[in-house]
Amino acid sequence: MTKALSTLNPPASATQVSGLIGQLSAAETALEKALGPGADAVIDSVGQSHLLRQAQASLRQSENRFRALIEKSTDVIALLAADGTVLYDSPAVMRVLGYAPAELVGQSVFKLFSPEDRPRAKQALAQLRASANASITVILRCRHKNGRRIKIDAHFP
């Protein structure tokens, strides 16, 4: 039986990191435009120095470790919208289900499940949305891209 790990909403820390990366990039662009490309630190109104390059390097290093962990996992890891639309799926989806990751992005995850298992999958996602602390594991039958059916352990943390 193949394991698949899915999550309805990213953990707060992942969401925060993603938002911070965008903010950091925008701030870096604005600072470089205002101060020139050699700016390594900014001194705030109370005289505290903020090391921009060091913080940026640490953030990128953390992001690279997180990305490597997800992309090297043998389990399928997917990020789903509240309605079940695939926002992201890891490269392992090719090995497990035969789809390139980009093929499923924007599609309903429910199309992968056998018709008789779709109600249980939808119920699991509904339970997850209803409780921030829910963690649900269900065994579901999926359709591989080549048409064969496989069973997966779907874990919705």
PDB file of C-alpha atoms in Angstrom:
ATOM      1  CA  MET A   1       0.000   0.000   0.000  1.00  0.00           C
ATOM      2  CA  THR A   2       1.366   3.396  -0.946  1.00  0.00           C
ATOM      3  CA  LYS A   3       1.269   6.284   1.489  1.00  0.00           C
ATOM      4  CA  ALA A   4       0.157   9.743   0.466  1.00  0.00           C
ATOM      5  CA  LEU A   5       0.329  12.788   2.681  1.00  0.00           C
ATOM      6  CA  SER A   6      -2.022  15.645   1.958  1.00  0.00           C
ATOM      7  CA  THR A   7      -2.775  18.815   3.794  1.00  0.00           C
ATOM      8  CA  LEU A   8      -5.779  21.068   3.408  1.00  0.00           C
ATOM      9  CA  ASN A   9      -4.048  24.191   4.622  1.00  0.00           C
ATOM     10  CA  PRO A  10      -0.331  24.745   5.033  1.00  0.00           C
ATOM     11  CA  PRO A  11       0.908  24.960   8.604  1.00  0.00           C
ATOM     12  CA  ALA A  12       1.030  28.495   9.911  1.00  0.00           C
ATOM     13  CA  SER A  13       4.823  28.453   9.801  1.00  0.00           C
ATOM     14  CA  ALA A  14       4.883  27.474   6.112  1.00  0.00           C
ATOM     15  CA  THR A  15       2.366  30.192   5.287  1.00  0.00           C
ATOM     16  CA  GLN A  16       4.367  32.704   7.293  1.00  0.00           C
ATOM     17  CA  VAL A  17       7.624  31.692   5.609  1.00  0.00           C
ATOM     18  CA  SER A  18       6.051  32.042   2.172  1.00  0.00           C
ATOM     19  CA  GLY A  19       4.670  35.474   3.045  1.00  0.00           C
ATOM     20  CA  LEU A  20       7.956  36.571   4.580  1.00  0.00           C
ATOM     21  CA  ILE A  21       9.898  35.502   1.502  1.00  0.00           C
ATOM     22  CA  GLY A  22       7.685  37.710  -0.651  1.00  0.00           C
ATOM     23  CA  GLN A  23       7.955  40.602   1.780  1.00  0.00           C
ATOM     24  CA  LEU A  24      11.706  40.164   2.085  1.00  0.00           C
ATOM     25  CA  SER A  25      12.147  40.195  -1.673  1.00  0.00           C
ATOM     26  CA  ALA A  26      10.036  43.342  -2.032  1.00  0.00           C
ATOM     27  CA  ALA A  27      11.876  45.028   0.854  1.00  0.00           C
ATOM     28  CA  GLU A  28      15.270  44.082  -0.563  1.00  0.00           C
ATOM     29  CA  THR A  29      14.331  45.522  -3.954  1.00  0.00           C
ATOM     30  CA  ALA A  30      13.097  48.752  -2.377  1.00  0.00           C
ATOM     31  CA  LEU A  31      16.207  49.081  -0.178  1.00  0.00           C
ATOM     32  CA  GLU A  32      18.607  48.382  -3.008  1.00  0.00           C
ATOM     33  CA  LYS A  33      16.834  50.979  -5.112  1.00  0.00           C
ATOM     34  CA  ALA A  34      16.987  53.522  -2.275  1.00  0.00           C
ATOM     35  CA  LEU A  35      20.427  52.689  -0.836  1.00  0.00           C
ATOM     36  CA  GLY A  36      22.254  51.016  -3.702  1.00  0.00           C
ATOM     37  CA  PRO A  37      23.089  47.330  -4.250  1.00  0.00           C
ATOM     38  CA  GLY A  38      25.851  47.270  -1.617  1.00  0.00           C
ATOM     39  CA  ALA A  39      23.500  47.829   1.342  1.00  0.00           C
ATOM     40  CA  ASP A  40      24.106  45.088   3.904  1.00  0.00           C
ATOM     41  CA  ALA A  41      22.475  46.670   6.926  1.00  0.00           C
ATOM     42  CA  VAL A  42      19.957  49.295   7.832  1.00  0.00           C
ATOM     43  CA  ILE A  43      20.025  51.270  11.046  1.00  0.00           C
ATOM     44  CA  ASP A  44      16.547  51.933  12.357  1.00  0.00           C
ATOM     45  CA  SER A  45      15.259  55.035  14.139  1.00  0.00           C
ATOM     46  CA  VAL A  46      16.571  53.863  17.529  1.00  0.00           C
ATOM     47  CA  GLY A  47      20.028  53.025  16.223  1.00  0.00           C
ATOM     48  CA  GLN A  48      19.615  49.241  15.964  1.00  0.00           C
ATOM     49  CA  SER A  49      21.405  47.671  13.025  1.00  0.00           C
ATOM     50  CA  HIS A  50      19.503  45.070  10.983  1.00  0.00           C
ATOM     51  CA  LEU A  51      21.669  42.731   8.944  1.00  0.00           C
ATOM     52  CA  LEU A  52      19.649  42.245   5.781  1.00  0.00           C
ATOM     53  CA  ARG A  53      21.950  39.900   3.897  1.00  0.00           C
ATOM     54  CA  GLN A  54      22.422  37.612   6.886  1.00  0.00           C
ATOM     55  CA  ALA A  55      18.671  37.353   7.506  1.00  0.00           C
ATOM     56  CA  GLN A  56      18.045  36.794   3.812  1.00  0.00           C
ATOM     57  CA  ALA A  57      20.675  34.034   3.623  1.00  0.00           C
ATOM     58  CA  SER A  58      19.231  32.294   6.693  1.00  0.00           C
ATOM     59  CA  LEU A  59      15.731  32.442   5.250  1.00  0.00           C
ATOM     60  CA  ARG A  60      16.881  31.046   1.893  1.00  0.00           C
ATOM     61  CA  GLN A  61      18.805  28.267   3.615  1.00  0.00           C
ATOM     62  CA  SER A  62      15.722  27.301   5.624  1.00  0.00           C
ATOM     63  CA  GLU A  63      13.550  27.403   2.504  1.00  0.00           C
ATOM     64  CA  ASN A  64      16.037  25.209   0.604  1.00  0.00           C
ATOM     65  CA  ARG A  65      16.060  22.602   3.400  1.00  0.00           C
ATOM     66  CA  PHE A  66      12.244  22.555   3.521  1.00  0.00           C
ATOM     67  CA  ARG A  67      11.991  22.303  -0.283  1.00  0.00           C
ATOM     68  CA  ALA A  68      14.545  19.452  -0.405  1.00  0.00           C
ATOM     69  CA  LEU A  69      12.675  17.552   2.301  1.00  0.00           C
ATOM     70  CA  ILE A  70       9.378  17.794   0.406  1.00  0.00           C
ATOM     71  CA  GLU A  71      10.799  17.160  -3.051  1.00  0.00           C
ATOM     72  CA  LYS A  72      12.909  14.152  -1.999  1.00  0.00           C
ATOM     73  CA  SER A  73      10.106  12.475  -0.029  1.00  0.00           C
ATOM     74  CA  THR A  74       8.940   9.105  -1.329  1.00  0.00           C
ATOM     75  CA  ASP A  75       5.419   9.937  -0.131  1.00  0.00           C
ATOM     76  CA  VAL A  76       3.154  12.169  -2.173  1.00  0.00           C
ATOM     77  CA  ILE A  77       2.761  15.497  -0.407  1.00  0.00           C
ATOM     78  CA  ALA A  78       0.006  17.746  -1.693  1.00  0.00           C
ATOM     79  CA  LEU A  79      -1.331  21.124  -0.746  1.00  0.00           C
ATOM     80  CA  LEU A  80      -5.073  21.403  -1.354  1.00  0.00           C
ATOM     81  CA  ALA A  81      -7.459  24.333  -1.395  1.00  0.00           C
ATOM     82  CA  ALA A  82     -10.548  24.063   0.806  1.00  0.00           C
ATOM     83  CA  ASP A  83     -12.567  22.735  -2.146  1.00  0.00           C
ATOM     84  CA  GLY A  84     -10.031  19.981  -2.920  1.00  0.00           C
ATOM     85  CA  THR A  85      -8.252  21.760  -5.773  1.00  0.00           C
ATOM     86  CA  VAL A  86      -4.599  20.710  -5.962  1.00  0.00           C
ATOM     87  CA  LEU A  87      -2.365  23.720  -5.333  1.00  0.00           C
ATOM     88  CA  TYR A  88       0.886  21.758  -5.137  1.00  0.00           C
ATOM     89  CA  ASP A  89       1.948  18.126  -5.317  1.00  0.00           C
ATOM     90  CA  SER A  90       5.405  16.724  -4.800  1.00  0.00           C
ATOM     91  CA  PRO A  91       7.466  14.922  -7.441  1.00  0.00           C
ATOM     92  CA  ALA A  92       6.612  11.560  -5.811  1.00  0.00           C
ATOM     93  CA  VAL A  93       3.179  11.812  -7.472  1.00  0.00           C
ATOM     94  CA  MET A  94       4.863  10.640 -10.693  1.00  0.00           C
ATOM     95  CA  ARG A  95       6.099   7.427  -9.081  1.00  0.00           C
ATOM     96  CA  VAL A  96       2.898   6.748  -7.131  1.00  0.00           C
ATOM     97  CA  LEU A  97       0.144   7.846  -9.542  1.00  0.00           C
ATOM     98  CA  GLY A  98       1.940   8.333 -12.872  1.00  0.00           C
ATOM     99  CA  TYR A  99       1.155  12.046 -13.178  1.00  0.00           C
ATOM    100  CA  ALA A 100       3.693  14.804 -13.537  1.00  0.00           C
ATOM    101  CA  PRO A 101       3.119  17.239 -10.653  1.00  0.00           C
ATOM    102  CA  ALA A 102       2.023  20.042 -12.982  1.00  0.00           C
ATOM    103  CA  GLU A 103      -0.701  17.815 -14.491  1.00  0.00           C
ATOM    104  CA  LEU A 104      -2.707  17.810 -11.272  1.00  0.00           C
ATOM    105  CA  VAL A 105      -2.276  21.431 -10.184  1.00  0.00           C
ATOM    106  CA  GLY A 106      -5.594  23.234 -10.612  1.00  0.00           C
ATOM    107  CA  GLN A 107      -7.512  19.936 -10.784  1.00  0.00           C
ATOM    108  CA  SER A 108      -9.838  18.468  -8.181  1.00  0.00           C
ATOM    109  CA  VAL A 109      -8.097  15.857  -6.063  1.00  0.00           C
ATOM    110  CA  PHE A 110     -11.385  13.962  -5.941  1.00  0.00           C
ATOM    111  CA  LYS A 111     -11.057  12.929  -9.584  1.00  0.00           C
ATOM    112  CA  LEU A 112      -8.189  10.659  -8.502  1.00  0.00           C
ATOM    113  CA  PHE A 113     -10.318   8.658  -6.086  1.00  0.00           C
ATOM    114  CA  SER A 114     -12.575   5.825  -7.170  1.00  0.00           C
ATOM    115  CA  PRO A 115     -16.234   6.943  -7.278  1.00  0.00           C
ATOM    116  CA  GLU A 116     -17.153   4.790  -4.281  1.00  0.00           C
ATOM    117  CA  ASP A 117     -14.399   6.405  -2.154  1.00  0.00           C
ATOM    118  CA  ARG A 118     -15.048  10.036  -3.079  1.00  0.00           C
ATOM    119  CA  PRO A 119     -17.667  10.573  -0.347  1.00  0.00           C
ATOM    120  CA  ARG A 120     -15.199   9.377   2.337  1.00  0.00           C
ATOM    121  CA  ALA A 121     -12.465  11.632   0.939  1.00  0.00           C
ATOM    122  CA  LYS A 122     -14.831  14.623   0.907  1.00  0.00           C
ATOM    123  CA  GLN A 123     -15.953  13.803   4.452  1.00  0.00           C
ATOM    124  CA  ALA A 124     -12.318  13.663   5.633  1.00  0.00           C
ATOM    125  CA  LEU A 125     -11.633  17.099   4.156  1.00  0.00           C
ATOM    126  CA  ALA A 126     -14.834  18.490   5.698  1.00  0.00           C
ATOM    127  CA  GLN A 127     -13.800  17.169   9.118  1.00  0.00           C
ATOM    128  CA  LEU A 128     -10.406  18.740   8.690  1.00  0.00           C
ATOM    129  CA  ARG A 129     -11.901  22.114   7.825  1.00  0.00           C
ATOM    130  CA  ALA A 130     -14.201  21.878  10.871  1.00  0.00           C
ATOM    131  CA  SER A 131     -11.366  21.323  13.332  1.00  0.00           C
ATOM    132  CA  ALA A 132      -7.982  23.035  13.281  1.00  0.00           C
ATOM    133  CA  ASN A 133      -6.509  20.167  15.321  1.00  0.00           C
ATOM    134  CA  ALA A 134      -7.943  17.328  13.225  1.00  0.00           C
ATOM    135  CA  SER A 135      -5.703  14.642  11.828  1.00  0.00           C
ATOM    136  CA  ILE A 136      -7.432  12.052   9.684  1.00  0.00           C
ATOM    137  CA  THR A 137      -6.094   8.951   7.944  1.00  0.00           C
ATOM    138  CA  VAL A 138      -8.219   6.999   5.475  1.00  0.00           C
ATOM    139  CA  ILE A 139      -7.447   4.211   3.040  1.00  0.00           C
ATOM    140  CA  LEU A 140      -8.689   5.214  -0.394  1.00  0.00           C
ATOM    141  CA  ARG A 141      -8.634   3.614  -3.800  1.00  0.00           C
ATOM    142  CA  CYS A 142      -7.084   5.801  -6.477  1.00  0.00           C
ATOM    143  CA  ARG A 143      -6.791   5.566 -10.206  1.00  0.00           C
ATOM    144  CA  HIS A 144      -3.240   5.552 -11.565  1.00  0.00           C
ATOM    145  CA  LYS A 145      -2.754   7.495 -14.793  1.00  0.00           C
ATOM    146  CA  ASN A 146      -2.455   4.180 -16.645  1.00  0.00           C
ATOM    147  CA  GLY A 147      -5.919   3.177 -15.389  1.00  0.00           C
ATOM    148  CA  ARG A 148      -5.018   0.624 -12.740  1.00  0.00           C
ATOM    149  CA  ARG A 149      -6.383   1.038  -9.244  1.00  0.00           C
ATOM    150  CA  ILE A 150      -4.134   1.332  -6.218  1.00  0.00           C
ATOM    151  CA  LYS A 151      -4.782   1.792  -2.515  1.00  0.00           C
ATOM    152  CA  ILE A 152      -3.241   4.660  -0.617  1.00  0.00           C
ATOM    153  CA  ASP A 153      -3.157   5.762   2.987  1.00  0.00           C
ATOM    154  CA  ALA A 154      -4.278   9.383   2.736  1.00  0.00           C
ATOM    155  CA  HIS A 155      -3.237  11.361   5.800  1.00  0.00           C
ATOM    156  CA  PHE A 156      -4.808  14.766   6.250  1.00  0.00           C
ATOM    157  CA  PRO A 157      -3.016  16.529   9.132  1.00  0.00           C
TER     158      PRO A 157
END
